[in-house]
CSV table of C-alpha atoms in Angstrom, one decimal:
chain,number,residue,atom,x,y,z
Q,1,MET,CA,-0.3,-0.3,0.0
Q,2,ALA,CA,1.1,3.6,-0.6
Q,3,SER,CA,2.2,6.1,1.9
Q,4,ALA,CA,-1.0,9.1,2.0
Q,5,ARG,CA,1.3,11.4,1.3
Q,6,ILE,CA,4.0,12.3,-1.0
Q,7,GLN,CA,8.1,11.3,0.6
Q,8,LEU,CA,10.6,13.0,-2.3
Q,9,VAL,CA,9.9,16.2,-4.3
Q,10,ILE,CA,11.8,16.1,-7.0
Q,11,GLY,CA,12.6,19.7,-7.6
Q,12,GLY,CA,14.9,22.7,-8.6
Q,13,ALA,CA,15.0,25.1,-12.2
Q,14,GLU,CA,13.3,23.9,-14.8
Q,15,LYS,CA,15.5,22.9,-17.7
Q,16,SER,CA,18.2,21.3,-15.6
Q,17,GLY,CA,17.5,18.1,-15.4
Q,18,THR,CA,14.6,17.4,-13.5
Q,19,SER,CA,12.9,15.1,-15.7
Q,20,SER,CA,16.1,12.4,-16.7
Q,21,LEU,CA,15.7,12.6,-12.4
Q,22,LYS,CA,12.2,11.3,-12.4
Q,23,HIS,CA,12.8,9.0,-14.5
Q,24,HIS,CA,15.3,6.8,-13.1
Q,25,ILE,CA,14.3,7.5,-9.9
Q,26,GLY,CA,10.7,6.6,-10.7
Q,27,GLU,CA,12.2,2.9,-12.2
Q,28,HIS,CA,12.7,1.6,-8.7
Q,29,PRO,CA,10.0,-0.8,-7.7
Q,30,ALA,CA,9.5,0.2,-4.9
Q,31,VAL,CA,8.7,3.6,-5.8
Q,32,SER,CA,5.8,5.1,-7.3
Q,33,MET,CA,6.0,8.4,-10.5
Q,34,HIS,CA,3.1,10.3,-11.8
Q,35,ALA,CA,3.5,9.6,-15.7
Q,36,GLN,CA,2.3,13.3,-15.9
Q,37,VAL,CA,5.9,15.7,-16.3
Q,38,GLU,CA,4.7,17.2,-13.2
Q,39,ILE,CA,2.9,17.2,-10.2
Q,40,MET,CA,0.1,21.0,-10.0
Q,41,HIS,CA,-1.1,20.3,-7.1
Q,42,PHE,CA,1.1,22.4,-4.6
Q,43,ALA,CA,1.3,25.0,-7.3
Q,44,LEU,CA,-1.5,25.2,-8.6
Q,45,ASP,CA,-4.6,27.2,-6.9
Q,46,ASP,CA,-7.6,25.5,-9.2
Q,47,GLN,CA,-5.9,21.8,-8.5
Q,48,HIS,CA,-4.7,22.2,-4.8
Q,49,ALA,CA,-8.9,23.2,-3.3
Q,50,LEU,CA,-9.9,20.1,-4.9
Q,51,GLY,CA,-7.2,18.3,-2.2
Q,52,PHE,CA,-5.0,15.4,-2.0
Q,53,ASP,CA,-7.3,12.9,-2.3
Q,54,HIS,CA,-8.4,13.7,-5.4
Q,55,ALA,CA,-4.2,14.6,-6.6
Q,56,ARG,CA,-3.6,11.1,-5.6
Q,57,ASN,CA,-6.4,10.4,-7.8
Q,58,ARG,CA,-5.1,11.9,-10.7
Q,59,TYR,CA,-1.5,11.5,-10.2
Q,60,TYR,CA,-1.0,7.9,-8.6
Q,61,PRO,CA,-3.9,5.9,-9.6
Q,62,ASP,CA,-1.7,2.4,-8.9
Q,63,ALA,CA,0.6,3.5,-6.3
Q,64,SER,CA,2.1,0.8,-4.5
Q,65,GLY,CA,5.0,2.3,-2.7
Q,66,VAL,CA,6.6,5.4,-2.3
Q,67,LEU,CA,4.7,8.9,-3.3
Q,68,ALA,CA,7.0,11.0,-5.4
Q,69,GLY,CA,7.0,14.5,-7.9
Q,70,LYS,CA,8.5,15.9,-9.4
Q,71,SER,CA,7.6,19.5,-9.3
Q,72,VAL,CA,9.9,22.9,-10.4
Q,73,ALA,CA,7.7,25.1,-8.9
Q,74,ALA,CA,8.0,24.5,-5.3
Q,75,MET,CA,11.5,25.8,-5.7
Q,76,HIS,CA,10.4,29.1,-7.6
Q,77,LEU,CA,6.9,29.6,-6.1
Q,78,ASP,CA,6.1,30.1,-2.5
Q,79,ARG,CA,3.0,29.1,-1.9
Q,80,ALA,CA,4.6,25.5,-3.9
Q,81,SER,CA,6.7,25.4,-1.1
Q,82,GLU,CA,4.3,26.6,2.2
Q,83,ARG,CA,1.5,23.8,0.7
Q,84,LEU,CA,4.5,20.6,0.1
Q,85,ARG,CA,5.1,22.2,3.3
Q,86,ASP,CA,1.6,21.4,5.1
Q,87,HIS,CA,1.3,17.9,3.0
Q,88,ASN,CA,4.4,17.1,4.9
Q,89,PRO,CA,6.9,18.9,7.0
Q,90,GLU,CA,8.8,15.9,6.6
Q,91,VAL,CA,9.4,15.5,3.0
Q,92,ARG,CA,12.8,14.9,1.2
Q,93,VAL,CA,13.2,17.7,-1.8
Q,94,VAL,CA,15.5,17.0,-4.1
Q,95,LEU,CA,17.0,20.5,-6.2
Q,96,VAL,CA,18.7,19.9,-9.4
Q,97,LEU,CA,20.3,23.0,-10.3
Q,98,ARG,CA,22.3,24.3,-13.3
Q,99,ASN,CA,24.0,27.3,-14.5
Q,100,PRO,CA,21.6,29.9,-14.2
Q,101,VAL,CA,22.5,31.7,-17.7
Q,102,ASP,CA,23.0,27.9,-19.7
Q,103,ARG,CA,19.7,27.5,-17.9
Q,104,ALA,CA,17.4,30.2,-19.0
Q,105,TYR,CA,18.8,30.4,-22.0
Q,106,SER,CA,17.3,27.1,-22.8
Q,107,ALA,CA,14.3,27.4,-20.8
Q,108,TYR,CA,13.8,30.3,-23.3
Q,109,TRP,CA,14.3,28.2,-26.6
Q,110,HIS,CA,12.3,25.2,-24.8
Q,111,ALA,CA,9.5,27.8,-24.3
Q,112,ARG,CA,9.6,29.2,-28.2
Q,113,ARG,CA,9.6,25.7,-29.7
Q,114,ARG,CA,6.0,25.2,-26.9
Q,115,GLY,CA,4.9,28.9,-28.2
Q,116,ARG,CA,4.9,29.6,-25.6
Q,117,GLU,CA,7.8,32.7,-26.3
Q,118,HIS,CA,7.1,34.4,-29.3
Q,119,LEU,CA,9.5,37.1,-28.7
Q,120,GLU,CA,12.3,35.8,-31.1
Q,121,THR,CA,15.7,37.1,-29.6
Q,122,PHE,CA,16.6,36.1,-26.2
Q,123,GLU,CA,17.6,39.7,-25.7
Q,124,ALA,CA,14.1,41.7,-26.3
Q,125,ALA,CA,12.6,38.2,-23.4
Q,126,LEU,CA,15.5,39.9,-20.4
Q,127,ASP,CA,13.9,42.5,-21.4
Q,128,ALA,CA,10.5,41.8,-21.0
Q,129,GLU,CA,10.7,40.1,-17.6
Q,130,GLU,CA,9.8,43.1,-15.4
Q,131,ARG,CA,6.9,43.9,-17.8
Q,132,ARG,CA,5.9,39.8,-17.2
Q,133,ARG,CA,6.6,40.2,-14.0
Q,134,THR,CA,4.5,42.6,-12.7
Q,135,ALA,CA,1.6,41.3,-14.8
Q,136,ASN,CA,-1.4,40.4,-13.7
Q,137,GLY,CA,-1.3,36.5,-12.6
Q,138,THR,CA,-1.1,36.1,-16.3
Q,139,SER,CA,0.7,32.4,-15.2
Q,140,SER,CA,2.1,32.9,-18.9
Q,141,ALA,CA,3.7,35.3,-18.5
Q,142,HIS,CA,5.3,33.7,-15.6
Q,143,ARG,CA,6.5,31.0,-17.0
Q,144,LEU,CA,9.1,33.4,-19.2
Q,145,LEU,CA,11.0,34.8,-16.1
Q,146,TYR,CA,14.2,33.5,-17.3
Q,147,ARG,CA,16.9,35.8,-15.2
Q,148,GLN,CA,14.5,35.6,-12.1
Q,149,ARG,CA,13.4,32.0,-12.2
Q,150,GLY,CA,18.3,31.9,-12.4
Q,151,ARG,CA,17.9,33.6,-9.1
Q,152,TYR,CA,18.3,30.8,-6.6
Q,153,VAL,CA,19.7,31.9,-3.3
Q,154,PRO,CA,16.4,33.3,-1.7
Q,155,GLN,CA,14.1,30.4,-3.2
Q,156,ILE,CA,16.9,27.9,-1.8
Q,157,GLU,CA,16.7,29.7,1.7
Q,158,ARG,CA,13.0,29.5,2.3
Q,159,LEU,CA,13.1,26.2,1.3
Q,160,MET,CA,16.4,25.9,3.3
Q,161,GLU,CA,13.8,27.9,6.2
Q,162,ARG,CA,10.5,25.2,5.3
Q,163,PHE,CA,12.8,21.4,5.6
Q,164,PRO,CA,15.7,21.8,6.9
Q,165,ASP,CA,16.8,18.7,7.5
Q,166,THR,CA,14.9,17.2,4.2
Q,167,LEU,CA,17.1,19.7,1.6
Q,168,ASP,CA,19.3,17.7,-0.5
Q,169,LEU,CA,20.7,20.0,-3.5
Q,170,TYR,CA,22.4,18.0,-7.1
Q,171,LEU,CA,24.1,20.5,-10.0
Q,172,LEU,CA,23.5,19.5,-13.6
Q,173,GLU,CA,27.1,18.2,-14.0
Q,174,ASP,CA,26.8,15.6,-11.1
Q,175,LEU,CA,23.6,14.5,-12.6
Q,176,ASP,CA,25.6,14.1,-16.1
Q,177,ALA,CA,28.2,12.4,-14.7
Q,178,ASP,CA,27.2,9.5,-12.9
Q,179,PRO,CA,23.8,9.5,-12.7
Q,180,VAL,CA,24.0,6.1,-10.6
Q,181,ARG,CA,25.8,7.9,-7.8
Q,182,ILE,CA,22.5,10.7,-7.9
Q,183,CYS,CA,20.3,8.0,-7.8
Q,184,GLN,CA,21.5,6.2,-5.4
Q,185,SER,CA,22.6,8.8,-3.1
Q,186,VAL,CA,19.0,10.1,-3.4
């Protein structure tokens, strides 16, 4: 029988290897990992309002082991990390980080390929960031904050306050160099 709460969350910066780590950890026979790219229960108000039983049924319909998930939102959204702590104050949070400049550039091109970013140059997207940051509640604009999402220190400090004993940090370079060691550690 699966745990009633999520025990492990893979987070960190987008475009930093979190999906690869999610895939590898999800292959462990004692882990129940959701099939969706990311669990949005903690990030989105409408999904959170439905309660965790709804999320468990959506993301883990056949769970038989430790519940694990991926949520990069837990790093950059204050409400997501607060909700995660309220859900399970003992959850293990694993962050994967990447050089912020490389990450921002990769995120820009990812958004372009997905049709989310309409500005034709990375420089124009960086110039638009302040306007996007102050946009009234448009989640699509907030997804395109390349510079702000790379300011790791305040995000990590917030997570260290909420998960002082259960926060682990890895670099993409370490994951690339020795994925087996990182997965065994997690």
